[in-house]
Every structure is written in structure tokens, then in C-alpha cells.
PDB file of C-alpha atoms in Angstrom:
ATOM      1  CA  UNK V 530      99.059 135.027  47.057  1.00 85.00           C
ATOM      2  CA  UNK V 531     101.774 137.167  45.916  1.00 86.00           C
ATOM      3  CA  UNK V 532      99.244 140.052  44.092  1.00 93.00           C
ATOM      4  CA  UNK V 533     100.031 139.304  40.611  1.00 97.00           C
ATOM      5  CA  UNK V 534      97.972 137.550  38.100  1.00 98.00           C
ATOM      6  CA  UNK V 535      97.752 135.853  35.224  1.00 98.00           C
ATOM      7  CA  UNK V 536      95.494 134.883  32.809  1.00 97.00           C
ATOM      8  CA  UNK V 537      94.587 132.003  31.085  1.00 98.00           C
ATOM      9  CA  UNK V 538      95.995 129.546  33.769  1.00 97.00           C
ATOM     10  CA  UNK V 539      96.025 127.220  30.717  1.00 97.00           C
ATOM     11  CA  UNK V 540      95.931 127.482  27.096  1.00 97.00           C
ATOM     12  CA  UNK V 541      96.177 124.971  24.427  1.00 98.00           C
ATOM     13  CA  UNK V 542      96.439 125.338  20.798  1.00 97.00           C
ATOM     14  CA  UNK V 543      97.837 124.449  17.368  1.00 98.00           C
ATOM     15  CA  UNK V 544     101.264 125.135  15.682  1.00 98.00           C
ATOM     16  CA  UNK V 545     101.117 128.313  13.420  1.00 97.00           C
ATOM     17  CA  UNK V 546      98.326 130.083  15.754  1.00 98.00           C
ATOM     18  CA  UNK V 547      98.850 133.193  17.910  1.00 98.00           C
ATOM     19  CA  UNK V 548      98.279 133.523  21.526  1.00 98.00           C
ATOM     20  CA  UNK V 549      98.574 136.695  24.181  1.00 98.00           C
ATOM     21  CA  UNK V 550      99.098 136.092  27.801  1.00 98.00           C
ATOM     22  CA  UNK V 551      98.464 138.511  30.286  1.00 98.00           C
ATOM     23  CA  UNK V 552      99.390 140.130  33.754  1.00 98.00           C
ATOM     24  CA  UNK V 553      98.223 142.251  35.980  1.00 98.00           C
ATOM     25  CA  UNK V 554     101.340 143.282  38.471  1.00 97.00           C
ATOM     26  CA  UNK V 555     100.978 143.985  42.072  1.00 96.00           C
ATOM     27  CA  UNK V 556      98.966 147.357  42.920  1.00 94.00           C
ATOM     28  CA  UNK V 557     101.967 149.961  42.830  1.00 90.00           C
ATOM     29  CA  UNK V 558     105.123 147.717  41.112  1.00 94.00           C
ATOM     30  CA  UNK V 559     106.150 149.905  37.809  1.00 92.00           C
ATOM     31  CA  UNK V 560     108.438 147.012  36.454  1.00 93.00           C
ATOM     32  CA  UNK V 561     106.855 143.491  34.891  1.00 95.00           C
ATOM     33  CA  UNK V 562     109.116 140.722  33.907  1.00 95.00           C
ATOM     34  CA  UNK V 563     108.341 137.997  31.551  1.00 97.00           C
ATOM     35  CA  UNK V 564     109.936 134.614  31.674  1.00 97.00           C
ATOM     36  CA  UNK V 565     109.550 131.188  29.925  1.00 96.00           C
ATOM     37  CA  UNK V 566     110.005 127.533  31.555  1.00 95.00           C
ATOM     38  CA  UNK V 567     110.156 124.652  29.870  1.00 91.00           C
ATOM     39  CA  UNK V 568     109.614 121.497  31.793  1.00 83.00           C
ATOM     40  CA  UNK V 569     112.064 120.972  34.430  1.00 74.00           C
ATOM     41  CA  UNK V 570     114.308 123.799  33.244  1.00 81.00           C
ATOM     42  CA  UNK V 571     115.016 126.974  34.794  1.00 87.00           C
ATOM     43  CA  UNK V 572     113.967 130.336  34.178  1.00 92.00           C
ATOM     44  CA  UNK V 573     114.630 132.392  31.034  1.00 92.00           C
ATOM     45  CA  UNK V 574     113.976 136.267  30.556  1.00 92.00           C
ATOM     46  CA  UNK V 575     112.134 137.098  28.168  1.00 95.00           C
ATOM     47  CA  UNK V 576     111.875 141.063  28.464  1.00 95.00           C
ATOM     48  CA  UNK V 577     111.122 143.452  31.322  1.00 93.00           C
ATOM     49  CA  UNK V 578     108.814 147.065  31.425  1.00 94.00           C
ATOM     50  CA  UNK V 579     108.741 149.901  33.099  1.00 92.00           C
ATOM     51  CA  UNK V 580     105.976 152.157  33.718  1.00 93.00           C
ATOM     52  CA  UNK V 581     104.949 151.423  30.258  1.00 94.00           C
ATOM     53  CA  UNK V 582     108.888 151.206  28.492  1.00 94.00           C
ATOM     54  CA  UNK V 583     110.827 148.599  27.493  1.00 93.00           C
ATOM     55  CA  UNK V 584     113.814 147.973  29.422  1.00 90.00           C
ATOM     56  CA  UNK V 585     115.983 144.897  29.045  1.00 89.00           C
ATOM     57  CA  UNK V 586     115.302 142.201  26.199  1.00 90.00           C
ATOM     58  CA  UNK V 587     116.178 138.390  27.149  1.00 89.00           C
ATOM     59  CA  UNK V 588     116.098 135.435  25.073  1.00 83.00           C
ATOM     60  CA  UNK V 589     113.265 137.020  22.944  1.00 92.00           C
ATOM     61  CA  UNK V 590     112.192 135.436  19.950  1.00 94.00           C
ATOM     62  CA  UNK V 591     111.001 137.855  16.991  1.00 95.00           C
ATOM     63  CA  UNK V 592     107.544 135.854  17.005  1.00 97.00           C
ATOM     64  CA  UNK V 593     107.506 137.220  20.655  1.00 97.00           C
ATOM     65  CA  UNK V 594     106.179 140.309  21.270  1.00 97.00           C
ATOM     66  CA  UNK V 595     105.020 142.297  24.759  1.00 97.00           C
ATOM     67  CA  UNK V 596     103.961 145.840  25.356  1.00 97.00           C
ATOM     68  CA  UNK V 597     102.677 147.508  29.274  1.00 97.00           C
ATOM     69  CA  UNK V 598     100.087 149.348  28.869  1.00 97.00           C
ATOM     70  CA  UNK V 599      99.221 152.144  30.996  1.00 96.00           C
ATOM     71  CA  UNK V 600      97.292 150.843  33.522  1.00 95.00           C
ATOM     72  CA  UNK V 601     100.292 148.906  33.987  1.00 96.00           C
ATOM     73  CA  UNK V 602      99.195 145.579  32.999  1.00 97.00           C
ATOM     74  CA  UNK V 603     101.063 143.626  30.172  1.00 98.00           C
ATOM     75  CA  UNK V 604     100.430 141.265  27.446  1.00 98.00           C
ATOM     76  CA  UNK V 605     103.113 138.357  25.983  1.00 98.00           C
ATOM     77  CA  UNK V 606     102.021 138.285  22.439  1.00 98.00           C
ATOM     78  CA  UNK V 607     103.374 134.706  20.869  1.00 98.00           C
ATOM     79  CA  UNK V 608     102.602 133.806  17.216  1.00 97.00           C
ATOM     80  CA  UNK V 609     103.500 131.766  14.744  1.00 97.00           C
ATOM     81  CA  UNK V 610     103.528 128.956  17.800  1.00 98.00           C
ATOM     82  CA  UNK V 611     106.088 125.961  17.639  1.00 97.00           C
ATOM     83  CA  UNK V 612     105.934 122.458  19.546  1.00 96.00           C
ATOM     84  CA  UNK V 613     109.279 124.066  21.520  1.00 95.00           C
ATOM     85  CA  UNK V 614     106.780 127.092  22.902  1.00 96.00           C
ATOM     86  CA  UNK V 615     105.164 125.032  24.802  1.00 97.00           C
ATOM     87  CA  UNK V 616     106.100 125.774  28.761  1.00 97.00           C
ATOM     88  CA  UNK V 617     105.008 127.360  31.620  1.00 97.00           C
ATOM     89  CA  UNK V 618     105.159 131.264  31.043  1.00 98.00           C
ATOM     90  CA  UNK V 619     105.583 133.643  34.206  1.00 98.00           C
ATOM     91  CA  UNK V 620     105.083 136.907  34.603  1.00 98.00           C
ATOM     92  CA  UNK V 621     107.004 138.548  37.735  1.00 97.00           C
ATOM     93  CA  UNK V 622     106.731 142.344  39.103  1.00 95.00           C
ATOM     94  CA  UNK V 623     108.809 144.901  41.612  1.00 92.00           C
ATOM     95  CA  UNK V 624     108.767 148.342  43.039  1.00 87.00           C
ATOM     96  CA  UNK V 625     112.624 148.665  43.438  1.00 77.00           C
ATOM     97  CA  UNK V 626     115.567 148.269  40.970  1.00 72.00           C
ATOM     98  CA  UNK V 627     117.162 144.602  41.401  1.00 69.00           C
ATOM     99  CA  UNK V 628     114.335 144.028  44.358  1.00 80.00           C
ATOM    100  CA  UNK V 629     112.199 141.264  45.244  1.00 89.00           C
ATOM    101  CA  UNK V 630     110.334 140.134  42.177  1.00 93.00           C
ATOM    102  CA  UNK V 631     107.003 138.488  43.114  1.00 95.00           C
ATOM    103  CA  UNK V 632     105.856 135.709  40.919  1.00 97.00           C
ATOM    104  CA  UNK V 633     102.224 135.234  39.315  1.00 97.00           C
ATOM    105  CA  UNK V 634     100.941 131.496  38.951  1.00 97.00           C
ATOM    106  CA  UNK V 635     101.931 131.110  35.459  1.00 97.00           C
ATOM    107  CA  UNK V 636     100.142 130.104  32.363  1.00 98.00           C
ATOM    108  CA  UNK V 637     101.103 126.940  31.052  1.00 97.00           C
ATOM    109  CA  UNK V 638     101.095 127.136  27.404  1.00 97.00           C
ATOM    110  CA  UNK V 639     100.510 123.560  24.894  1.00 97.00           C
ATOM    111  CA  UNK V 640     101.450 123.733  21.091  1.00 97.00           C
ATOM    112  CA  UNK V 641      99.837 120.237  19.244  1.00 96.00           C
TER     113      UNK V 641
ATOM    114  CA  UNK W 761     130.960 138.279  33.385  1.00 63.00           C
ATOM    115  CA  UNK W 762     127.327 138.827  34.484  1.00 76.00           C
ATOM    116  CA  UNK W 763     126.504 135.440  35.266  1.00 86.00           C
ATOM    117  CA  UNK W 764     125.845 133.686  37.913  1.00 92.00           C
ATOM    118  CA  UNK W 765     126.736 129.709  38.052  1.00 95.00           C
ATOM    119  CA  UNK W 766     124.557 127.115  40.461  1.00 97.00           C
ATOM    120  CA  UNK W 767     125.336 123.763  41.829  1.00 97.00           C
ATOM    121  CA  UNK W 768     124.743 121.153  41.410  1.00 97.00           C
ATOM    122  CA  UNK W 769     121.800 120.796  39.892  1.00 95.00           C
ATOM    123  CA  UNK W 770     120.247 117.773  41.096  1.00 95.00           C
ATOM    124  CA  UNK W 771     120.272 116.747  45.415  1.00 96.00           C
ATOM    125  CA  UNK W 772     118.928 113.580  46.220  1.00 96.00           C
ATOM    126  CA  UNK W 773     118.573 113.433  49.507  1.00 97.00           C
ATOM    127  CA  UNK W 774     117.658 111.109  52.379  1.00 96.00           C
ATOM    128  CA  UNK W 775     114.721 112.797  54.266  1.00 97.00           C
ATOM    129  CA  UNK W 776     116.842 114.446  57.497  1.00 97.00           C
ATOM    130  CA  UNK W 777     119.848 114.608  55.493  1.00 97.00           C
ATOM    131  CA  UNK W 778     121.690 118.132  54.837  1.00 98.00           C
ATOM    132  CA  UNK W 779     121.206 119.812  51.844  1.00 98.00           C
ATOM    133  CA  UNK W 780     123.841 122.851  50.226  1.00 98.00           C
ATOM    134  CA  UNK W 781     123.419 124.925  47.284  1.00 98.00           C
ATOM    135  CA  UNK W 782     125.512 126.861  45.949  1.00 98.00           C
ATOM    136  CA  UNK W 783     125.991 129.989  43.771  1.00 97.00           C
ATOM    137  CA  UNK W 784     129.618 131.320  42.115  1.00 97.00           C
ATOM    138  CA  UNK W 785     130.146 135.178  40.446  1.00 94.00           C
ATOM    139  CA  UNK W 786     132.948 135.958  38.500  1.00 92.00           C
ATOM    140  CA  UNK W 787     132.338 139.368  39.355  1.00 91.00           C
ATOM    141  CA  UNK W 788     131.655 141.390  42.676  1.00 92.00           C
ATOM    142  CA  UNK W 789     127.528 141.083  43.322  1.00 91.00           C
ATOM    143  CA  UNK W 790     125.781 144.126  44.762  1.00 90.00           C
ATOM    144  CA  UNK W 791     123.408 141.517  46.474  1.00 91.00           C
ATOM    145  CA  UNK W 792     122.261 137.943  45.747  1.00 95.00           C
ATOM    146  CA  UNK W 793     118.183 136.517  46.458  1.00 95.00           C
ATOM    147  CA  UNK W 794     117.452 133.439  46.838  1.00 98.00           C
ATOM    148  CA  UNK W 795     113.892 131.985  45.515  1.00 98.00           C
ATOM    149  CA  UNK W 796     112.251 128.615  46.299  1.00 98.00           C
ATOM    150  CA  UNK W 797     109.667 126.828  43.235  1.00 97.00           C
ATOM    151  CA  UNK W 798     107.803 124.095  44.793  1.00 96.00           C
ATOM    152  CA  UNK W 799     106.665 121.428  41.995  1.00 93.00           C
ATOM    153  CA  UNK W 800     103.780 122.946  39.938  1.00 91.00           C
ATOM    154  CA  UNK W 801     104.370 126.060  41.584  1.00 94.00           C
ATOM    155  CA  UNK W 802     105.939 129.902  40.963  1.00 96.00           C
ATOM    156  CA  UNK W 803     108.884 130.491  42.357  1.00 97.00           C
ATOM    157  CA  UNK W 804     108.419 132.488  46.036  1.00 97.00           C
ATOM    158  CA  UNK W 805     111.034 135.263  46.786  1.00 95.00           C
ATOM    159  CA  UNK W 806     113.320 133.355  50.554  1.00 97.00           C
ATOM    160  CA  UNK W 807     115.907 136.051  51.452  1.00 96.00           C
ATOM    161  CA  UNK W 808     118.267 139.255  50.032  1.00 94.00           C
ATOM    162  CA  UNK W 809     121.479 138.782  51.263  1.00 96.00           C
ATOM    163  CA  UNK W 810     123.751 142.451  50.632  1.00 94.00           C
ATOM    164  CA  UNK W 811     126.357 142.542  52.843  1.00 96.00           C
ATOM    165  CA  UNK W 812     129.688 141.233  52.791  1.00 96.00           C
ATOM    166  CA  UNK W 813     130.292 137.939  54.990  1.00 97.00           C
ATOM    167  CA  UNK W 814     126.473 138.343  55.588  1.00 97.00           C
ATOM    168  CA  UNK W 815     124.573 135.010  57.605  1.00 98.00           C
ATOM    169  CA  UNK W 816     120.745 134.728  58.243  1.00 98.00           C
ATOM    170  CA  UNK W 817     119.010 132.226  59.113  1.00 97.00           C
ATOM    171  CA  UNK W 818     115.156 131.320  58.450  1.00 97.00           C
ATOM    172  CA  UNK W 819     114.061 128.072  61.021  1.00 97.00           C
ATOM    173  CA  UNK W 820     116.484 125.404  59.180  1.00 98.00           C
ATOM    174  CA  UNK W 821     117.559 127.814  56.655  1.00 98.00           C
ATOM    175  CA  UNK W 822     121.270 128.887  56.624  1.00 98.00           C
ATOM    176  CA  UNK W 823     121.746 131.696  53.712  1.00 98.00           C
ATOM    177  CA  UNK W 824     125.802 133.089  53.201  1.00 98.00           C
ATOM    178  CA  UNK W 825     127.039 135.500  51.159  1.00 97.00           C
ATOM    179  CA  UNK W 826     130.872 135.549  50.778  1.00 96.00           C
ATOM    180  CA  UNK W 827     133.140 138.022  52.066  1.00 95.00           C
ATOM    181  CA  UNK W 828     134.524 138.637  48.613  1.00 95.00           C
ATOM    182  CA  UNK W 829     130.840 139.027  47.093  1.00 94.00           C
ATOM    183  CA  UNK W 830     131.617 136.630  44.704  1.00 95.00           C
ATOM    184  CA  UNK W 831     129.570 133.629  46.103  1.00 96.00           C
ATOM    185  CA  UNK W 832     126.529 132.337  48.406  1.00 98.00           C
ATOM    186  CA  UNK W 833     125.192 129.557  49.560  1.00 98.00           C
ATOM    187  CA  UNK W 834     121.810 128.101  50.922  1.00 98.00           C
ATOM    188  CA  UNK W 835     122.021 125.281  53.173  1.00 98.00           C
ATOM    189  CA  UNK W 836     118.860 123.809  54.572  1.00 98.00           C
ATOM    190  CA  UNK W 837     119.585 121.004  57.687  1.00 98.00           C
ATOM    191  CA  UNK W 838     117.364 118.081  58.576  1.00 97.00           C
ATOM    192  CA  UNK W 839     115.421 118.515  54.934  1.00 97.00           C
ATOM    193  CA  UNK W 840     111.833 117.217  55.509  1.00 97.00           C
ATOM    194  CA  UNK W 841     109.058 116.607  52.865  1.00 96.00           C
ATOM    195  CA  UNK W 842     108.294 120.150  52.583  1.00 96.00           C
ATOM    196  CA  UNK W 843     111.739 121.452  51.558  1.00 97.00           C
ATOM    197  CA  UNK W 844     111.107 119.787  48.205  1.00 97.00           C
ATOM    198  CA  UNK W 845     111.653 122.260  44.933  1.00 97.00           C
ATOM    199  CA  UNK W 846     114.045 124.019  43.000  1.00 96.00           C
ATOM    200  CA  UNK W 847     115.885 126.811  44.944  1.00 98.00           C
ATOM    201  CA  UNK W 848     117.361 129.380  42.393  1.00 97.00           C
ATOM    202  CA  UNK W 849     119.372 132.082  43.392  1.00 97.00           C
ATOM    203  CA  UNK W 850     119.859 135.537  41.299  1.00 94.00           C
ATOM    204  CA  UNK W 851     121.849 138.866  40.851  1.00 91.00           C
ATOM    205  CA  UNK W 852     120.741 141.866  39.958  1.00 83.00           C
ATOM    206  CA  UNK W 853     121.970 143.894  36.925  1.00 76.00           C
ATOM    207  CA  UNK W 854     123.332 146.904  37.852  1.00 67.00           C
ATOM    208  CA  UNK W 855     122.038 149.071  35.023  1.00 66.00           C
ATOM    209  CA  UNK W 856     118.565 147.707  35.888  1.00 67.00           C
ATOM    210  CA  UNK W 857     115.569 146.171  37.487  1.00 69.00           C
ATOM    211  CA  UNK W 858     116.762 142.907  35.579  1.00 79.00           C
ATOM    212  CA  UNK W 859     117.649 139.567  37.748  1.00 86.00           C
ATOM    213  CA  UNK W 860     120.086 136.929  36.198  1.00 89.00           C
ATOM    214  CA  UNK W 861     119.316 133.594  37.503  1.00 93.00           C
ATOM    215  CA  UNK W 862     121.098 130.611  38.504  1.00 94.00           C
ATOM    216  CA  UNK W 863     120.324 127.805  36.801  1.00 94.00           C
ATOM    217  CA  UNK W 864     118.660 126.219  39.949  1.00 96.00           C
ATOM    218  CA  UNK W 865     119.139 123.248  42.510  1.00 97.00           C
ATOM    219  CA  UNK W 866     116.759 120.500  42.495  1.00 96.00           C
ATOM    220  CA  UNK W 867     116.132 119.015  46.010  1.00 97.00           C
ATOM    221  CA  UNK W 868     114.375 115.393  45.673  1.00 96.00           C
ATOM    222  CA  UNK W 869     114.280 113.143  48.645  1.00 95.00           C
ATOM    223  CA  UNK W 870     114.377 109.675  48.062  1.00 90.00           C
ATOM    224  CA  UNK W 871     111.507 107.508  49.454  1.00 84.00           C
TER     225      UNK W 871
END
């Protein structure tokens, strides 16, 4: 168990519709990472917060959208969904800069 | 200039056979980690290698980083069942807490 978690472990839904993910980071990590993985690909980096900022943008599309609030935790805001969203979407925390990120289980994400 | 290239990125291996991953900077890295994903799984930090010519071993685990900094490898001996996954390694950015990620290296064994 690495501390971090996400919620829904699953979510299916329709093209056009709008979903938000969301992760709690381990107690005491400022930074959350977001990444997408499609099947059998690697990772991609979506966007990364700190202690409530935005700090480095990925492969972000515009009908992406994240915030950290200040409890820390974070939401993935996706809308206008597309077949191509679907994938596994992690969400990743530290406590240092360029550290050990530790993983949450992912949500896997289906667009019919 | 940032990036960091892995291969290959398919192994298939013989159960007990040697497997070798390997990752290539263009630039000096401050340090290079090395994760393991397990099928359906999230990928699990291994290892931080920082030091130039740096060796360290976990059970059948051999992790290098290059004397240049430029390069690193992960080579696991004997694989068994369990060694299974996609081993990525990454760099860090120096401006921040980003990673950049290899692309990964699949390890199947063949039945």
C-alpha cells in the first residue's frame, strides 16, 4: 500500500460526458502528479501541484482540467470524453523535488 | 535534450534467462529511479541511483549508473515468474518535482 488513493477504481461512461477523478496523496507529500496510460503504453504526464499550485503541464489536453485543493487532495477533471480517453489514469505523490513518487492504484477510465 | 531513451522495449525471455534494460541521456542526469509495473498494477518506486559509476544490488537485481551520468542500466539474472512487468526508468527535471520517463521495458517469459 503505497498511502495514496484513488477514487473510482473504475468508471465507465459515454462520449461527450464529463468525469473527475480523484486523489488523496500520502499524509505529508505537497506535490501530486497526474498521468494517463493507455493500454500497454507507458506513462504520460499530465500536470503536477504543489501545495495547492500548478507546477509543470504535460501532455494536457484543454478538455483536461485539475486543481489541489487545500487539504491537498486533487481532482482530474475530463470532459467532453473521446473513445482515445479511455486508459488507466494514475495519480502519483512526493515530499522531495525529483524524489520517489509513490503510485495510487489507478482508475481505469471506459469511453463507449 | 531532457529525455530519456529506453531499450528495448519488449524481452522475451526464457524463465532463468538474463534480462538487461537499459536507459540513454543526452545530457548529464542529476540521478536516475528505476520503477517496476506488474500487469494490472501501479508502478512501485525499485532504486535511486545518484552517483557517478554507482552499483547496487537488490537479491538478483543489478542497477548501474554510468560514470559519465549519461546512462543506466537494470539487469535482473535468473528472471523467475515474478520478475514479470514493465520496468521504467526516469530523470528528474531540474527546475522541478517533475520525472521524465523512459518509455519502459517489457519483460515476458515465454512458457
Amino acid at each position: 500500500d503505497s498511502g495514496v488513493t484513488q477514487t473510482p477504481k473504475h468508471l465507465i461512461t459515454a462520449t461527450g460526458q464529463r468525469v473527475t477523478l480523484r486523489c488523496s496523496p500520502r499524509s505529508g507529500d505537497l506535490s501530486v502528479y497526474w498521468y494517463q496510460q493507455s493500454l500497454d503504453q507507458g506513462l504520460q504526464f499530465l500536470i503536477q501541484y504543489y501545495n495547492g499550485e500548478e507546477r509543470a503541464k504535460g501532455n494536457i489536453l484543454e478538455r483536461f482540467s485539475a486543481q489541489q485543493f487545500p487539504d491537498l487532495h486533487s481532482e482530474l477533471n475530463l470532459s467532453s470524453l473521446e473513445l482515445g480517453d479511455s486508459a488507466l489514469y494514475f495519480c502519483a505523490s512526493s515530499s522531495t523535488r525529483g524524489g520517489e513518487q509513490f503510485f495510487g492504484p489507478g482508475t481505469r477510465l471506459t469511453v463507449l | 535534450g531532457q529525455q530519456v531513451m529506453q531499450i528495448p522495449q519488449y524481452q522475451h525471455v526464457q524463465e532463468g534467462e538474463d534480462f538487461t534494460t537499459y536507459c540513454n541521456s543526452s545530457t548529464t542526469l542529476s540521478n536516475i529511479q528505476w520503477y517496476k509495473q506488474r500487469p494490472g498494477g501501479h508502478p512501485v518506486f525499485l532504486i535511486q541511483l545518484v552517483k557517478s559509476g554507482e552499483v547496487k544490488k537488490q537479491k538478483r537485481l543489478t542497477f548501474q549508473f554510468g560514470e559519465a551520468k549519461k546512462n543506466s542500466s537494470l539487469h535482473i539474472t535468473a528472471t523467475q515468474t515474478t520478475d514479470v512487468g514493465t520496468y521504467f526508468c526516469a530523470r528528474d527535471m531540474d527546475s522541478n518535482y517533475q520525472l521524465i520517463w523512459g518509455a519502459g521495458t517489457k519483460l515476458i517469459i515465454k512458457p
